[in-house]
Structure formats: structure tokens, C-alpha cells
Amino acid sequence: MENEAKLRTAQTTLDNLSQPNYSVMTRRETPGSEGYKVYANISQIVDALASVFPIFLFFVAALVTFTTMGRFVDEERTNSGTLKALGYRDQDILKKFTVYGLTSSLAGAILGILLGHLVLPLVVYNAYNADFDVPPIELRFHWKISVLALILAFISAVIPAFIAAKKNYVSNQLRSFYQKHQLPVRKSF
């Protein structure tokens, strides 16, 4: 009897309840969700940097390598002229510069590939992991980008060294002995 009274009271209370209103919100709409918006903006900035930064760095490295290989060939004029006078063939002298360009470009490209795949992602991850709770990083190796970097390193180091050496040493044996004439530097104030 006492239980029946409690049941009737509970049923009356249930009948007098109004229909509830539900609000469905995404993470971006929830009050206090500014962290998600900030994280989304930072992710877009990092994506933009990740698409431009490697290209910019590679072109800077290619220009430096191109210039360095040309200077290396010019600085070795006397030595190469001596080798030519001693009877070394043009191919041997060209091989010296192309092998140097190949080893330096391979070493730089392999170092850049390793740092770009292993170290740089960890640096960026650790920088943003301090402010956000993010899942563990998954490092992946990108074969296409790596092969492209090796090819571009070859193009920017070996080919310029070969062209500069061929231009300077194959044409005239006696001219190879002399240092390249430097143009006077003008200073203007």
C-alpha cells in the first residue's frame, strides 16, 4: 500500500514534466571551445609552412651549391692544368669534379632527408605538444620526396661542376695554368 502511493506520486510527477529541449553542438560550437579553433588555425599554418618551407630551403641550397661548385672549379685551375700537363686525360680531370659534386650532393641530400623525416617533425611536434594534448606522432618515410631530393641534388651539384670543368679545362691546356682574371671591384658611396 505504501509502495502504491509512492508509485502514484512518481507517476503524477512524471506526467507533469515538460518536454525537454536538446541542443546538439560540435566541438567548435561548444562554449569554451576556443582551444579547438586555435588548434585548427595553427594546424593550417603548419600545413602552409610545410608545403613552402622545404622548397624554399632546397632552392637556397641549390643556389649555394651551384655557386660553390663553380668556385671550386675556378680555384682548382692550376692543379688541373698541372694534371693535364702531366698527361692526365680530360675525362680524368672531369671525373675529379663530378665525383666531388656527386659525393657532396649525396651526403647533403641524405643528411637532409634524414633530418627532414626524423628530426624536424619531432621539433614541430614537441613545440605544439606543450600547449595541446595531441596523440603520439607517427613518423613516415616519403619515398617520392626523397628520390626527388636526390635527383635535384644531383642536378644542382654534379651537372654544374661538370659543365664548369668542361668549359675551363677541356678547351685549352695552357690556359688552365693561369688563374682566372678577376674583375676590379667598384666601391660607391
PDB file of C-alpha atoms in Angstrom, residues 13-152:
ATOM      1  CA  THR A  13       5.403  13.914 -11.152  1.00  0.00           C
ATOM      2  CA  LEU A  14       6.327  12.220 -14.437  1.00  0.00           C
ATOM      3  CA  ASP A  15       3.082  13.344 -16.091  1.00  0.00           C
ATOM      4  CA  ASN A  16       3.671  16.980 -15.040  1.00  0.00           C
ATOM      5  CA  LEU A  17       7.204  17.126 -16.555  1.00  0.00           C
ATOM      6  CA  SER A  18       7.599  19.309 -19.644  1.00  0.00           C
ATOM      7  CA  GLN A  19       9.138  18.063 -22.872  1.00  0.00           C
ATOM      8  CA  PRO A  20      12.945  18.572 -22.706  1.00  0.00           C
ATOM      9  CA  ASN A  21      14.880  20.661 -25.256  1.00  0.00           C
ATOM     10  CA  TYR A  22      18.088  19.220 -26.679  1.00  0.00           C
ATOM     11  CA  SER A  23      20.984  21.148 -28.211  1.00  0.00           C
ATOM     12  CA  VAL A  24      23.460  19.363 -30.408  1.00  0.00           C
ATOM     13  CA  MET A  25      26.763  21.184 -30.832  1.00  0.00           C
ATOM     14  CA  THR A  26      30.037  20.298 -32.449  1.00  0.00           C
ATOM     15  CA  ARG A  27      33.384  20.839 -30.752  1.00  0.00           C
ATOM     16  CA  ARG A  28      33.688  24.210 -32.440  1.00  0.00           C
ATOM     17  CA  GLU A  29      30.333  25.478 -31.163  1.00  0.00           C
ATOM     18  CA  THR A  30      30.565  24.348 -27.560  1.00  0.00           C
ATOM     19  CA  PRO A  31      31.118  27.208 -25.113  1.00  0.00           C
ATOM     20  CA  GLY A  32      34.779  27.221 -24.118  1.00  0.00           C
ATOM     21  CA  SER A  33      35.939  25.524 -27.324  1.00  0.00           C
ATOM     22  CA  GLU A  34      38.385  28.243 -28.315  1.00  0.00           C
ATOM     23  CA  GLY A  35      41.212  25.710 -27.919  1.00  0.00           C
ATOM     24  CA  TYR A  36      39.860  23.743 -30.867  1.00  0.00           C
ATOM     25  CA  LYS A  37      39.710  26.863 -33.005  1.00  0.00           C
ATOM     26  CA  VAL A  38      43.256  27.851 -32.061  1.00  0.00           C
ATOM     27  CA  TYR A  39      44.492  24.325 -32.765  1.00  0.00           C
ATOM     28  CA  ALA A  40      42.750  24.316 -36.156  1.00  0.00           C
ATOM     29  CA  ASN A  41      44.327  27.678 -37.080  1.00  0.00           C
ATOM     30  CA  ILE A  42      47.792  26.510 -36.005  1.00  0.00           C
ATOM     31  CA  SER A  43      47.350  23.294 -37.996  1.00  0.00           C
ATOM     32  CA  GLN A  44      46.551  25.297 -41.112  1.00  0.00           C
ATOM     33  CA  ILE A  45      49.626  27.493 -40.576  1.00  0.00           C
ATOM     34  CA  VAL A  46      51.881  24.454 -40.111  1.00  0.00           C
ATOM     35  CA  ASP A  47      50.410  22.855 -43.264  1.00  0.00           C
ATOM     36  CA  ALA A  48      51.128  26.020 -45.249  1.00  0.00           C
ATOM     37  CA  LEU A  49      54.689  26.197 -43.920  1.00  0.00           C
ATOM     38  CA  ALA A  50      55.239  22.503 -44.608  1.00  0.00           C
ATOM     39  CA  SER A  51      54.331  22.974 -48.253  1.00  0.00           C
ATOM     40  CA  VAL A  52      56.555  26.042 -48.824  1.00  0.00           C
ATOM     41  CA  PHE A  53      59.474  25.683 -46.382  1.00  0.00           C
ATOM     42  CA  PRO A  54      61.202  22.629 -47.945  1.00  0.00           C
ATOM     43  CA  ILE A  55      61.004  24.084 -51.451  1.00  0.00           C
ATOM     44  CA  PHE A  56      62.467  27.387 -50.320  1.00  0.00           C
ATOM     45  CA  LEU A  57      65.288  25.693 -48.407  1.00  0.00           C
ATOM     46  CA  PHE A  58      66.088  23.435 -51.310  1.00  0.00           C
ATOM     47  CA  PHE A  59      66.361  26.325 -53.760  1.00  0.00           C
ATOM     48  CA  VAL A  60      68.656  28.187 -51.374  1.00  0.00           C
ATOM     49  CA  ALA A  61      70.812  25.066 -51.017  1.00  0.00           C
ATOM     50  CA  ALA A  62      70.824  24.552 -54.792  1.00  0.00           C
ATOM     51  CA  LEU A  63      71.969  28.134 -55.428  1.00  0.00           C
ATOM     52  CA  VAL A  64      74.716  27.854 -52.811  1.00  0.00           C
ATOM     53  CA  THR A  65      75.838  24.510 -54.228  1.00  0.00           C
ATOM     54  CA  PHE A  66      75.800  25.808 -57.791  1.00  0.00           C
ATOM     55  CA  THR A  67      77.953  28.790 -56.820  1.00  0.00           C
ATOM     56  CA  THR A  68      80.293  26.716 -54.657  1.00  0.00           C
ATOM     57  CA  MET A  69      80.929  24.155 -57.393  1.00  0.00           C
ATOM     58  CA  GLY A  70      81.733  26.906 -59.875  1.00  0.00           C
ATOM     59  CA  ARG A  71      84.197  28.483 -57.448  1.00  0.00           C
ATOM     60  CA  PHE A  72      85.739  25.103 -56.676  1.00  0.00           C
ATOM     61  CA  VAL A  73      86.410  24.529 -60.351  1.00  0.00           C
ATOM     62  CA  ASP A  74      87.926  28.008 -60.707  1.00  0.00           C
ATOM     63  CA  GLU A  75      90.140  27.554 -57.635  1.00  0.00           C
ATOM     64  CA  GLU A  76      91.484  24.257 -58.961  1.00  0.00           C
ATOM     65  CA  ARG A  77      92.594  25.701 -62.303  1.00  0.00           C
ATOM     66  CA  THR A  78      96.307  25.498 -61.546  1.00  0.00           C
ATOM     67  CA  ASN A  79      96.132  21.969 -60.164  1.00  0.00           C
ATOM     68  CA  SER A  80      94.056  20.772 -63.078  1.00  0.00           C
ATOM     69  CA  GLY A  81      96.390  22.450 -65.548  1.00  0.00           C
ATOM     70  CA  THR A  82      99.311  20.660 -63.907  1.00  0.00           C
ATOM     71  CA  LEU A  83      97.492  17.331 -64.149  1.00  0.00           C
ATOM     72  CA  LYS A  84      96.773  17.989 -67.809  1.00  0.00           C
ATOM     73  CA  ALA A  85     100.418  18.872 -68.474  1.00  0.00           C
ATOM     74  CA  LEU A  86     101.460  15.635 -66.773  1.00  0.00           C
ATOM     75  CA  GLY A  87      99.389  13.672 -69.266  1.00  0.00           C
ATOM     76  CA  TYR A  88      96.102  13.110 -67.491  1.00  0.00           C
ATOM     77  CA  ARG A  89      93.159  12.860 -69.851  1.00  0.00           C
ATOM     78  CA  ASP A  90      90.309  15.329 -69.888  1.00  0.00           C
ATOM     79  CA  GLN A  91      87.982  12.611 -68.603  1.00  0.00           C
ATOM     80  CA  ASP A  92      90.178  12.130 -65.522  1.00  0.00           C
ATOM     81  CA  ILE A  93      90.031  15.822 -64.683  1.00  0.00           C
ATOM     82  CA  LEU A  94      86.282  15.946 -65.277  1.00  0.00           C
ATOM     83  CA  LYS A  95      85.882  12.848 -63.109  1.00  0.00           C
ATOM     84  CA  LYS A  96      87.579  14.639 -60.215  1.00  0.00           C
ATOM     85  CA  PHE A  97      84.951  17.371 -60.178  1.00  0.00           C
ATOM     86  CA  THR A  98      81.944  15.187 -60.919  1.00  0.00           C
ATOM     87  CA  VAL A  99      82.874  12.695 -58.193  1.00  0.00           C
ATOM     88  CA  TYR A 100      83.349  15.562 -55.745  1.00  0.00           C
ATOM     89  CA  GLY A 101      79.977  17.012 -56.752  1.00  0.00           C
ATOM     90  CA  LEU A 102      78.329  13.608 -56.510  1.00  0.00           C
ATOM     91  CA  THR A 103      79.700  12.800 -53.053  1.00  0.00           C
ATOM     92  CA  SER A 104      78.885  16.225 -51.653  1.00  0.00           C
ATOM     93  CA  SER A 105      75.370  16.200 -53.125  1.00  0.00           C
ATOM     94  CA  LEU A 106      74.659  12.671 -51.909  1.00  0.00           C
ATOM     95  CA  ALA A 107      75.960  13.437 -48.434  1.00  0.00           C
ATOM     96  CA  GLY A 108      73.912  16.639 -48.217  1.00  0.00           C
ATOM     97  CA  ALA A 109      70.783  15.064 -49.650  1.00  0.00           C
ATOM     98  CA  ILE A 110      70.942  12.027 -47.360  1.00  0.00           C
ATOM     99  CA  LEU A 111      71.565  14.216 -44.320  1.00  0.00           C
ATOM    100  CA  GLY A 112      68.681  16.496 -45.342  1.00  0.00           C
ATOM    101  CA  ILE A 113      66.349  13.545 -45.931  1.00  0.00           C
ATOM    102  CA  LEU A 114      67.146  12.063 -42.526  1.00  0.00           C
ATOM    103  CA  LEU A 115      66.787  15.370 -40.699  1.00  0.00           C
ATOM    104  CA  GLY A 116      63.611  16.219 -42.600  1.00  0.00           C
ATOM    105  CA  HIS A 117      61.991  12.874 -41.871  1.00  0.00           C
ATOM    106  CA  LEU A 118      63.157  12.314 -38.294  1.00  0.00           C
ATOM    107  CA  VAL A 119      64.256  15.487 -36.524  1.00  0.00           C
ATOM    108  CA  LEU A 120      62.113  18.299 -37.955  1.00  0.00           C
ATOM    109  CA  PRO A 121      58.754  16.545 -37.332  1.00  0.00           C
ATOM    110  CA  LEU A 122      59.771  15.888 -33.722  1.00  0.00           C
ATOM    111  CA  VAL A 123      60.748  19.524 -33.213  1.00  0.00           C
ATOM    112  CA  VAL A 124      57.393  20.758 -34.535  1.00  0.00           C
ATOM    113  CA  TYR A 125      55.517  18.084 -32.585  1.00  0.00           C
ATOM    114  CA  ASN A 126      57.254  18.941 -29.315  1.00  0.00           C
ATOM    115  CA  ALA A 127      56.633  22.650 -29.861  1.00  0.00           C
ATOM    116  CA  TYR A 128      52.877  22.130 -30.142  1.00  0.00           C
ATOM    117  CA  ASN A 129      52.668  19.242 -27.699  1.00  0.00           C
ATOM    118  CA  ALA A 130      53.492  21.661 -24.877  1.00  0.00           C
ATOM    119  CA  ASP A 131      50.249  23.620 -25.393  1.00  0.00           C
ATOM    120  CA  PHE A 132      47.895  20.915 -26.662  1.00  0.00           C
ATOM    121  CA  ASP A 133      47.075  17.351 -25.785  1.00  0.00           C
ATOM    122  CA  VAL A 134      47.818  15.607 -29.064  1.00  0.00           C
ATOM    123  CA  PRO A 135      48.178  11.918 -29.880  1.00  0.00           C
ATOM    124  CA  PRO A 136      51.663  10.429 -30.321  1.00  0.00           C
ATOM    125  CA  ILE A 137      53.425  11.344 -33.537  1.00  0.00           C
ATOM    126  CA  GLU A 138      53.671   8.813 -36.355  1.00  0.00           C
ATOM    127  CA  LEU A 139      56.843   9.254 -38.393  1.00  0.00           C
ATOM    128  CA  ARG A 140      56.581   8.140 -42.003  1.00  0.00           C
ATOM    129  CA  PHE A 141      59.168   7.974 -44.749  1.00  0.00           C
ATOM    130  CA  HIS A 142      58.171   9.645 -48.028  1.00  0.00           C
ATOM    131  CA  TRP A 143      59.965   7.831 -50.846  1.00  0.00           C
ATOM    132  CA  LYS A 144      58.829  10.069 -53.691  1.00  0.00           C
ATOM    133  CA  ILE A 145      60.019  13.243 -51.988  1.00  0.00           C
ATOM    134  CA  SER A 146      63.308  11.592 -51.035  1.00  0.00           C
ATOM    135  CA  VAL A 147      64.018  10.409 -54.579  1.00  0.00           C
ATOM    136  CA  LEU A 148      63.118  13.864 -55.891  1.00  0.00           C
ATOM    137  CA  ALA A 149      65.546  15.435 -53.393  1.00  0.00           C
ATOM    138  CA  LEU A 150      68.328  13.092 -54.543  1.00  0.00           C
ATOM    139  CA  ILE A 151      67.657  13.887 -58.210  1.00  0.00           C
ATOM    140  CA  LEU A 152      67.568  17.639 -57.581  1.00  0.00           C
TER     141      LEU A 152
END
